[in-house]
C-alpha atoms as an extended CHARMM CRD file, in Angstrom:
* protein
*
       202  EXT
         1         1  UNK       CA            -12.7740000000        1.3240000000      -10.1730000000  PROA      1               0.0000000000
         2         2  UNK       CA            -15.4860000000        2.7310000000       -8.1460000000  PROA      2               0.0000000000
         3         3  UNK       CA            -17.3140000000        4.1210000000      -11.3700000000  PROA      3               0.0000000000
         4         4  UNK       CA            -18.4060000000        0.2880000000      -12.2990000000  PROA      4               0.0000000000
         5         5  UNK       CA            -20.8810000000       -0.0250000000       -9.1800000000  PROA      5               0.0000000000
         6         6  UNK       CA            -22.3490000000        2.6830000000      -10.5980000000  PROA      6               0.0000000000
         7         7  UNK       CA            -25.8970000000        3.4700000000      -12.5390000000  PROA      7               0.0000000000
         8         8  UNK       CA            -23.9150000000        2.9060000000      -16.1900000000  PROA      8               0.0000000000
         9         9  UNK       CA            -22.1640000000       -0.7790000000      -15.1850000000  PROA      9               0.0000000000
        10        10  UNK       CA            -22.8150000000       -3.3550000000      -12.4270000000  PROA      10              0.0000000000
        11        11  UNK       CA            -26.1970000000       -1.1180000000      -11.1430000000  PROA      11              0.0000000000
        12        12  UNK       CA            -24.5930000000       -1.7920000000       -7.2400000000  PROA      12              0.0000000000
        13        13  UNK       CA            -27.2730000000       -1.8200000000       -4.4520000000  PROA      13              0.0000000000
        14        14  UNK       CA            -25.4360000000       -0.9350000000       -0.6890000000  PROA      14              0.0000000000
        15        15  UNK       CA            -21.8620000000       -2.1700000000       -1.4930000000  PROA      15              0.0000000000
        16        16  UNK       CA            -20.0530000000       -1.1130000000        1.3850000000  PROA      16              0.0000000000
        17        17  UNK       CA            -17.1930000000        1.0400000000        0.7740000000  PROA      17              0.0000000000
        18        18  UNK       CA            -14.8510000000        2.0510000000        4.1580000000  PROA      18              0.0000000000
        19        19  UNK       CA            -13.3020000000        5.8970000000        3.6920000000  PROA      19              0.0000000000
        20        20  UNK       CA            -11.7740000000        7.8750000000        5.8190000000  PROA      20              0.0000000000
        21        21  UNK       CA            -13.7060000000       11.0510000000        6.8870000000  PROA      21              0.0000000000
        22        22  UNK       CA            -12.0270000000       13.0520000000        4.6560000000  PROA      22              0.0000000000
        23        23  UNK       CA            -12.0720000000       11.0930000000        1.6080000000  PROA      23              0.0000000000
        24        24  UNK       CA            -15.7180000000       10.2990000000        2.3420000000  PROA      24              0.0000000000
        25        25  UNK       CA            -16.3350000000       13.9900000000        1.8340000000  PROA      25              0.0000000000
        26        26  UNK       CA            -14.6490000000       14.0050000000       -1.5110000000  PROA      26              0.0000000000
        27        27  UNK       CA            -16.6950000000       11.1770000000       -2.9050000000  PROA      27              0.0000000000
        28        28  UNK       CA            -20.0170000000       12.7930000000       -1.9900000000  PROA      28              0.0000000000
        29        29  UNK       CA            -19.0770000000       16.2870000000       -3.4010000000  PROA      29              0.0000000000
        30        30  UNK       CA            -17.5340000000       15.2490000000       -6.5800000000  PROA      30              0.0000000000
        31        31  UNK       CA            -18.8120000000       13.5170000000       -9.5700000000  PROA      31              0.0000000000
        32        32  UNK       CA            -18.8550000000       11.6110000000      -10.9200000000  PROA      32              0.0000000000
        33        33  UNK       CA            -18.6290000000        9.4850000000       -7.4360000000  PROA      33              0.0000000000
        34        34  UNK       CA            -21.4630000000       11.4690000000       -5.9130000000  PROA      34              0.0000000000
        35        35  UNK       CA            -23.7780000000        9.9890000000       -8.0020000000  PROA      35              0.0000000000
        36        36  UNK       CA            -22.4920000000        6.3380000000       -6.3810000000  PROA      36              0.0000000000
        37        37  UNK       CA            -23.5380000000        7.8330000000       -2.8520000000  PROA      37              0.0000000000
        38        38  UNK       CA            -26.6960000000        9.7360000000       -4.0460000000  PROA      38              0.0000000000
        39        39  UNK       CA            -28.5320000000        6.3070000000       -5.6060000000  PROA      39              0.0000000000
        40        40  UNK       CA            -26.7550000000        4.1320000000       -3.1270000000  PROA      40              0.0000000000
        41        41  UNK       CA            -24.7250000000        2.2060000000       -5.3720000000  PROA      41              0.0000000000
        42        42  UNK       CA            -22.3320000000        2.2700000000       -2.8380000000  PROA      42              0.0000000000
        43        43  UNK       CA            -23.0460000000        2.6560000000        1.1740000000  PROA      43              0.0000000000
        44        44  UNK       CA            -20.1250000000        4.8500000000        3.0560000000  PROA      44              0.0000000000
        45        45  UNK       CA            -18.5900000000        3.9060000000        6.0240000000  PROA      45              0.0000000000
        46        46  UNK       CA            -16.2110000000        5.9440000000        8.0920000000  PROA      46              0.0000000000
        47        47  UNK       CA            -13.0520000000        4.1480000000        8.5520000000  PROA      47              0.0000000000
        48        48  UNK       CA            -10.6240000000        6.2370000000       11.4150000000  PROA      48              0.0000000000
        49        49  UNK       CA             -6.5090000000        6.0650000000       11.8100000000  PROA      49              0.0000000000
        50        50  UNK       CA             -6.0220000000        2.9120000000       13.9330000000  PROA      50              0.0000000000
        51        51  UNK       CA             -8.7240000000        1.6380000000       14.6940000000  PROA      51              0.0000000000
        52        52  UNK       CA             -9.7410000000       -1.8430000000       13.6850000000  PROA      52              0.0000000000
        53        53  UNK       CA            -12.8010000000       -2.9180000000       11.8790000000  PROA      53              0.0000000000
        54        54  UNK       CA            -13.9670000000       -6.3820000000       11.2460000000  PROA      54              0.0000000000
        55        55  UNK       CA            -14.7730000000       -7.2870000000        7.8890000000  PROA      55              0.0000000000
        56        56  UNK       CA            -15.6620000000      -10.8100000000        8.8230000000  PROA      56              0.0000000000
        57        57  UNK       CA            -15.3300000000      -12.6930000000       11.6650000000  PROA      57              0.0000000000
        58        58  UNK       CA            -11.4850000000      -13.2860000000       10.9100000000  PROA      58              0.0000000000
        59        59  UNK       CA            -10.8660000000      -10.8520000000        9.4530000000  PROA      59              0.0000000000
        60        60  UNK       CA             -9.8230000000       -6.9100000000       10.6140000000  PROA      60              0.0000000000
        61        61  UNK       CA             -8.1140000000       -3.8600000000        8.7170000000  PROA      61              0.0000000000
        62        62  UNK       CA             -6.4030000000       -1.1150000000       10.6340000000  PROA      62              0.0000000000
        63        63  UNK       CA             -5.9910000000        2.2470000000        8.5990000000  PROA      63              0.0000000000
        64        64  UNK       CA             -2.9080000000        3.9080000000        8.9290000000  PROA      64              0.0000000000
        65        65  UNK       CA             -1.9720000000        7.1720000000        7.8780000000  PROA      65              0.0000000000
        66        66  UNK       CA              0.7370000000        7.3140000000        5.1530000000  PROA      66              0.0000000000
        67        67  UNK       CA              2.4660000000       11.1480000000        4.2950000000  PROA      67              0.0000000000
        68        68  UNK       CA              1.8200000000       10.5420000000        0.3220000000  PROA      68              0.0000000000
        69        69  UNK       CA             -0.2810000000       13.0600000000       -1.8140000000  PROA      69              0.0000000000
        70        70  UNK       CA             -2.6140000000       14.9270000000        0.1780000000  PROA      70              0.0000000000
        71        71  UNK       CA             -4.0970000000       17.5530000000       -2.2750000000  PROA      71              0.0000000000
        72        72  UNK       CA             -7.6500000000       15.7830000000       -2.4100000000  PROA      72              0.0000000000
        73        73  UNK       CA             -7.5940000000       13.3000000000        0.2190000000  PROA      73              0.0000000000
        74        74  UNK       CA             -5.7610000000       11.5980000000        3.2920000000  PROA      74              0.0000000000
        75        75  UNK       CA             -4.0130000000        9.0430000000        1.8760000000  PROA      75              0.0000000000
        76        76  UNK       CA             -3.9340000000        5.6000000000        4.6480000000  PROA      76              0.0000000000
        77        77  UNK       CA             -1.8310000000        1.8610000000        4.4100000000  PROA      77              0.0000000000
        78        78  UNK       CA             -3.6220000000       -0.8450000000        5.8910000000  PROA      78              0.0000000000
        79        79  UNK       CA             -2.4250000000       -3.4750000000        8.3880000000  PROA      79              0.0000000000
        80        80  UNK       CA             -4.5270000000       -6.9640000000        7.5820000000  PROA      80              0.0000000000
        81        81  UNK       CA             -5.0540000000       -9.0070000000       10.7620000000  PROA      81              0.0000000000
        82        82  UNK       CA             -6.2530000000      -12.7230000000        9.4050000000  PROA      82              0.0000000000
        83        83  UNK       CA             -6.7970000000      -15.7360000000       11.9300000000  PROA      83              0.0000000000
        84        84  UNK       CA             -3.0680000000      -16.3180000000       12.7380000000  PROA      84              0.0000000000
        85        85  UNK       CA             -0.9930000000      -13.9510000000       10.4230000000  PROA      85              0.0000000000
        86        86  UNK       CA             -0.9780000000      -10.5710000000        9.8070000000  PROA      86              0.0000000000
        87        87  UNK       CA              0.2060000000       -8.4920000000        6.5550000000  PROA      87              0.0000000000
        88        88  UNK       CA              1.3440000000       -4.3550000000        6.0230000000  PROA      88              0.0000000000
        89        89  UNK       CA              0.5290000000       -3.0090000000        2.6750000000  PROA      89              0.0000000000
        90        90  UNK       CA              1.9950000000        0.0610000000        2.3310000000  PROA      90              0.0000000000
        91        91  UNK       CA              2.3820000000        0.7610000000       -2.0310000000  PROA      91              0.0000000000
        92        92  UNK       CA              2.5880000000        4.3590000000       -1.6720000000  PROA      92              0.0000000000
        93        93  UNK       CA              4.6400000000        6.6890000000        1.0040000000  PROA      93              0.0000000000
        94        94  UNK       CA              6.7720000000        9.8440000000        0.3910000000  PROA      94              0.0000000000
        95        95  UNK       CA              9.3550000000        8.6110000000        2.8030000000  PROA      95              0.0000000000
        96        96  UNK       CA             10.3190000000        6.4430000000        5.8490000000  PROA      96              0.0000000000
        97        97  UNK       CA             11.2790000000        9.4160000000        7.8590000000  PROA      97              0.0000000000
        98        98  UNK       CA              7.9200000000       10.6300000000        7.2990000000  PROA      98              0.0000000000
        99        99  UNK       CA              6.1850000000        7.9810000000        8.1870000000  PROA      99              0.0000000000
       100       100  UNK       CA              7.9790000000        7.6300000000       11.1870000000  PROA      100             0.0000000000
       101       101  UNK       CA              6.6090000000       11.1630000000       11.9660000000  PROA      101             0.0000000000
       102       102  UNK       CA              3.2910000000        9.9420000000       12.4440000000  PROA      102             0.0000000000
       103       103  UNK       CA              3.6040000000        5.7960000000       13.4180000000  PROA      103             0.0000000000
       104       104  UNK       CA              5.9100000000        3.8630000000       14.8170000000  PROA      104             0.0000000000
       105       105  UNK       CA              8.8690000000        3.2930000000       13.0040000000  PROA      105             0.0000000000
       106       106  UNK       CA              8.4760000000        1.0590000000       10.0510000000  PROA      106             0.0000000000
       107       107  UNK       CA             11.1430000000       -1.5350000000       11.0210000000  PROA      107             0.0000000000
       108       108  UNK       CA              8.7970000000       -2.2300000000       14.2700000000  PROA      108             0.0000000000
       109       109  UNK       CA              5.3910000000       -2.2980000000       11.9110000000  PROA      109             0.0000000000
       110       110  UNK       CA              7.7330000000       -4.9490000000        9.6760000000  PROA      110             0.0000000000
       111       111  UNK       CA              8.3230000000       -6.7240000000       12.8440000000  PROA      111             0.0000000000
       112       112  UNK       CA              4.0140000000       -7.1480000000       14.5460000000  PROA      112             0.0000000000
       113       113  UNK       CA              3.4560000000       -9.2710000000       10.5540000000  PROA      113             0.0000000000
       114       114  UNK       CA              4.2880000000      -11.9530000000        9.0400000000  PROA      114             0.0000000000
       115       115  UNK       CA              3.9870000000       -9.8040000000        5.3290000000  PROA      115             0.0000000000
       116       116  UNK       CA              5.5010000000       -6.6030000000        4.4660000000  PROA      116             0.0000000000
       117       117  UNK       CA              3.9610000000       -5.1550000000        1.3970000000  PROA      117             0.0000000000
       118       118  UNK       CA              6.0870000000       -2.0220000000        0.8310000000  PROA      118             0.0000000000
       119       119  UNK       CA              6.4990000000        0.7010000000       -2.0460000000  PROA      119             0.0000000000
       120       120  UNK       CA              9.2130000000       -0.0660000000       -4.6030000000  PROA      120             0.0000000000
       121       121  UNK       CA              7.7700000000        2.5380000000       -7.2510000000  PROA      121             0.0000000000
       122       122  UNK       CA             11.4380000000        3.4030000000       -8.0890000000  PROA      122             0.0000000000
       123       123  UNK       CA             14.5580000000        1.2030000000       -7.6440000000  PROA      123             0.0000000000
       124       124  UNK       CA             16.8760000000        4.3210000000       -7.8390000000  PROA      124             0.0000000000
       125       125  UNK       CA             17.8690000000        7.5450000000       -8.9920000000  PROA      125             0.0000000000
       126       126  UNK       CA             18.5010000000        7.5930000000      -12.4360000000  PROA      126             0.0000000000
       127       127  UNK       CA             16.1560000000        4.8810000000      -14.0590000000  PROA      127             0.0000000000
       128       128  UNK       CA             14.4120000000        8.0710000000      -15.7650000000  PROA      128             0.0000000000
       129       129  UNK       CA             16.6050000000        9.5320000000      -18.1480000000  PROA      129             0.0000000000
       130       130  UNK       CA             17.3520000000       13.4070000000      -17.9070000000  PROA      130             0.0000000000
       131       131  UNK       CA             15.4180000000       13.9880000000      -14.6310000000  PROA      131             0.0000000000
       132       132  UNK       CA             16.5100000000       14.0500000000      -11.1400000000  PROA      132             0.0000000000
       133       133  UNK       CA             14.4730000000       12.4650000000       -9.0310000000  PROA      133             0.0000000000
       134       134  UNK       CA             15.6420000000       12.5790000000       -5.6460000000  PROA      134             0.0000000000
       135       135  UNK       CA             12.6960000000       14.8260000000       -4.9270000000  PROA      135             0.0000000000
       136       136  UNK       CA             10.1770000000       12.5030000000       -6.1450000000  PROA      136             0.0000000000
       137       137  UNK       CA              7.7330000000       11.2500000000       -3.3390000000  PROA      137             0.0000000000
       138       138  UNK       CA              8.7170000000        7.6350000000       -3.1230000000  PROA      138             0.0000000000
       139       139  UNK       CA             11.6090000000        6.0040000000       -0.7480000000  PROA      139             0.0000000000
       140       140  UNK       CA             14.0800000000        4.1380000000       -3.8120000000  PROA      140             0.0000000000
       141       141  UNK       CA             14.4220000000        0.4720000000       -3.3710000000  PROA      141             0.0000000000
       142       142  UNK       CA             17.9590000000        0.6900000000       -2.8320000000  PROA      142             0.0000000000
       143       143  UNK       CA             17.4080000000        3.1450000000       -0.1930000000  PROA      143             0.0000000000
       144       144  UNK       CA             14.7000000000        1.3570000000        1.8840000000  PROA      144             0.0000000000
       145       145  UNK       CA             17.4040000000       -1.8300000000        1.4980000000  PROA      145             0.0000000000
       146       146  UNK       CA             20.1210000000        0.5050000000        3.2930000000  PROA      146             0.0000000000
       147       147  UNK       CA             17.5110000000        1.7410000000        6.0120000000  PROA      147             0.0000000000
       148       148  UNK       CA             16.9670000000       -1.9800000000        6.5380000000  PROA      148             0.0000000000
       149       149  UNK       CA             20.2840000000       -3.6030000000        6.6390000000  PROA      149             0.0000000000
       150       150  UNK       CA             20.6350000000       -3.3530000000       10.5610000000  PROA      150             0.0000000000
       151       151  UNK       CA             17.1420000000       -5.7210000000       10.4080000000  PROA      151             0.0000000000
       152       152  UNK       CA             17.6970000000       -9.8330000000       11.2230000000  PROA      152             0.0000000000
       153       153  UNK       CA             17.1850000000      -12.0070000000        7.9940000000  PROA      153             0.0000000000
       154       154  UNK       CA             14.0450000000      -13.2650000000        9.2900000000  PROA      154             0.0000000000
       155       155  UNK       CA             12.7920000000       -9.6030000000        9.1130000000  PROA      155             0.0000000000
       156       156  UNK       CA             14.3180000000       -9.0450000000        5.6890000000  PROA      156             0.0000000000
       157       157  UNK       CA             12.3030000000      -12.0760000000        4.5510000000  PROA      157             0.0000000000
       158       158  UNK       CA              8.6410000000      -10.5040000000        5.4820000000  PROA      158             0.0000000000
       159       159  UNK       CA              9.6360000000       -7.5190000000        3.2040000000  PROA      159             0.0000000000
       160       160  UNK       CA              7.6750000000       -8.0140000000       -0.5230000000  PROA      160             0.0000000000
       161       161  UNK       CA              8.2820000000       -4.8410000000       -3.0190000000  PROA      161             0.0000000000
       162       162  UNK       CA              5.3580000000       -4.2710000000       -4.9910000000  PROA      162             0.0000000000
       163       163  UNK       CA              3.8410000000       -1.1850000000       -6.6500000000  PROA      163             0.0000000000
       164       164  UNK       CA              6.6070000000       -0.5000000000       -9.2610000000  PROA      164             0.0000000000
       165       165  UNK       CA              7.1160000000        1.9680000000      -12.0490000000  PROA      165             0.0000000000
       166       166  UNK       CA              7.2030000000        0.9660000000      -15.5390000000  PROA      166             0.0000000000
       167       167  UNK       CA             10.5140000000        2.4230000000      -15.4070000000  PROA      167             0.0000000000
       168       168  UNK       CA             11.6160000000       -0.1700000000      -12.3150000000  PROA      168             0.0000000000
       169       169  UNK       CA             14.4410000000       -2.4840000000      -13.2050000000  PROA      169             0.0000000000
       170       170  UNK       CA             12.6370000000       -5.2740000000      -10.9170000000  PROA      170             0.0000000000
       171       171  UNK       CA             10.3810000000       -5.6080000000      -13.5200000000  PROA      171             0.0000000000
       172       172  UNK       CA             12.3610000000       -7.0880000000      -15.8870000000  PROA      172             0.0000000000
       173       173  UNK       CA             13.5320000000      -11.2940000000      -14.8990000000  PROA      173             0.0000000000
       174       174  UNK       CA             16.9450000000      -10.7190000000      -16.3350000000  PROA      174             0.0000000000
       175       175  UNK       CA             17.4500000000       -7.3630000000      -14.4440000000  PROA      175             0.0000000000
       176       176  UNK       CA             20.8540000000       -7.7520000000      -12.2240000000  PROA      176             0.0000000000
       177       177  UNK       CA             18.9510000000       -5.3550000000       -9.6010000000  PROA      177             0.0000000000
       178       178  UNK       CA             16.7100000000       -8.4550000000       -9.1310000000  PROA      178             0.0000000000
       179       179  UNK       CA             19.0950000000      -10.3000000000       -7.8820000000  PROA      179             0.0000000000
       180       180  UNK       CA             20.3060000000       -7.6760000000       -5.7900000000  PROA      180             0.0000000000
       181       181  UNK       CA             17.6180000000       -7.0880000000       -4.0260000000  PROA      181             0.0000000000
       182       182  UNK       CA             16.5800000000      -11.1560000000       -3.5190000000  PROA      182             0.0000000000
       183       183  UNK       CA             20.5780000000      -11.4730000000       -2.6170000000  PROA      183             0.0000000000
       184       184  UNK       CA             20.1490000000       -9.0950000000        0.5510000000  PROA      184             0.0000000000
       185       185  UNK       CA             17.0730000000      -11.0650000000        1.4950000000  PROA      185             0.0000000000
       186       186  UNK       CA             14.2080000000       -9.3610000000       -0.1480000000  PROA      186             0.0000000000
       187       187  UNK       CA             11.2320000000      -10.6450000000       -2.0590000000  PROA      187             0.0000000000
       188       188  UNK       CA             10.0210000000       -9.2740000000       -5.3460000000  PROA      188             0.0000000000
       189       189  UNK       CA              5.8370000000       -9.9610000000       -5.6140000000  PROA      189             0.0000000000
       190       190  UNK       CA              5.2000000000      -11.1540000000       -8.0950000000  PROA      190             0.0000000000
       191       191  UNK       CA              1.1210000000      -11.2420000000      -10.1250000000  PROA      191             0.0000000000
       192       192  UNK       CA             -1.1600000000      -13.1820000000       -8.4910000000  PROA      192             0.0000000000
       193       193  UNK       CA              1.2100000000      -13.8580000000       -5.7200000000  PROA      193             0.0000000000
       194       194  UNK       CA             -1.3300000000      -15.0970000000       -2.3500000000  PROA      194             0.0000000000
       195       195  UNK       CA             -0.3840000000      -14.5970000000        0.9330000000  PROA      195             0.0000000000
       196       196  UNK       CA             -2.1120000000      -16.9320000000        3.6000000000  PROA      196             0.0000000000
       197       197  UNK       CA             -3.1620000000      -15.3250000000        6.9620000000  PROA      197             0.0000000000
       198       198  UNK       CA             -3.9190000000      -18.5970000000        8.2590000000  PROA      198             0.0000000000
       199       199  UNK       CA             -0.9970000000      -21.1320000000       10.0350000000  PROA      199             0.0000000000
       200       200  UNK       CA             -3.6910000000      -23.4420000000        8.7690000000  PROA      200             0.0000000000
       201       201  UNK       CA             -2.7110000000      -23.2180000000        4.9530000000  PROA      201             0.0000000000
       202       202  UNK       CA              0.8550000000      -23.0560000000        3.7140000000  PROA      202             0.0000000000
């Protein structure tokens, strides 16, 4: 989506765009996002692991590192601190154990929010005909529900799967995994779903 600041769209002037160092690099050595940097359609700023940045005077955004697809960039979630409530969104990650390589384990991160936006690309092994996919870099649904049974219902209830696969049984209203999955105290985003980091608003 970058491309529409650009010279051939919108004609941007300095819209800030936070990168990590490494990504950063990419955009200014490959077009066609180096032209974005080069005519300042867009204005870089360095964004580094864990460390919060204000976007407004409410609002912060922590990067945090995520093991998914690293052949061009660092990939990073981001924790959203608002005025009272916070929110993880985490769409993409290889694997909890991974992650737990480089954080703190996910089931604490679930616990500091109030929203847990986590990667449900793939309910489960299977829902692709004729391949096997238990090497493909995303944690099933019905595993991440079996990692998190030990959690307290009100933890459960933070948890929102987003981010699936057009292959993803959640997708579909009449799906019996649906039901599942909101059974054992999960939510299912849904489109334009908002999520209020204010106590002020419901």
């Amino acid at each position: 989506g970058l491309m529409f600041f650009g010279f051939e769209s919108a004609g941007a002037r300095g819209v800030p765009v936070y990168a990590t160092k490494r990504f950063g690099k990419y955009l200014k050595k490959n077009g066609p996002w180096s032209q974005l940097v080069r005519l300042e359609n867009i204005i870089l700023k360095e964004l580094k692991p864990r460390e919060p940045v204000s976007l407004m005077s409410d609002i912060q955004i922590t990067a945090l590192p995520v093991p998914h697809r690293q052949e061009f960039s660092d990939v990073v979630g981001f924790r959203v601190n608002g005025p009272t409530k916070a929110a993880l969104f985490l769409p993409d990650i290889d694997s909890w154990e991974d992650w737990d390589a480089e954080n703190t384990r996910i089931e604490d991160e679930i616990a500091a929010v109030d929203y847990a936006l986590l990667d449900a690309t793939f309910y489960a092994n299977g829902e692709i005909p004729g391949r096997d996919m238990s090497g493909f870099p995303h944690p099933f649904v019905s595993t991440s529900m079996k990692r998190f049974e030990p959690l307290p219902g009100q933890e459960k209830s933070k948890v929102f799967f987003i981010h699936m696969n057009h292959t993803n049984p959640l997708l579909r209203p009449d799906a019996e995994e649906r039901d599942v999955v909101q059974n054992a105290g999960y939510n299912i985003a849904e489109r334009r779903q908002r999520f209020c980091l204010s106590s002020d608003q419901p």
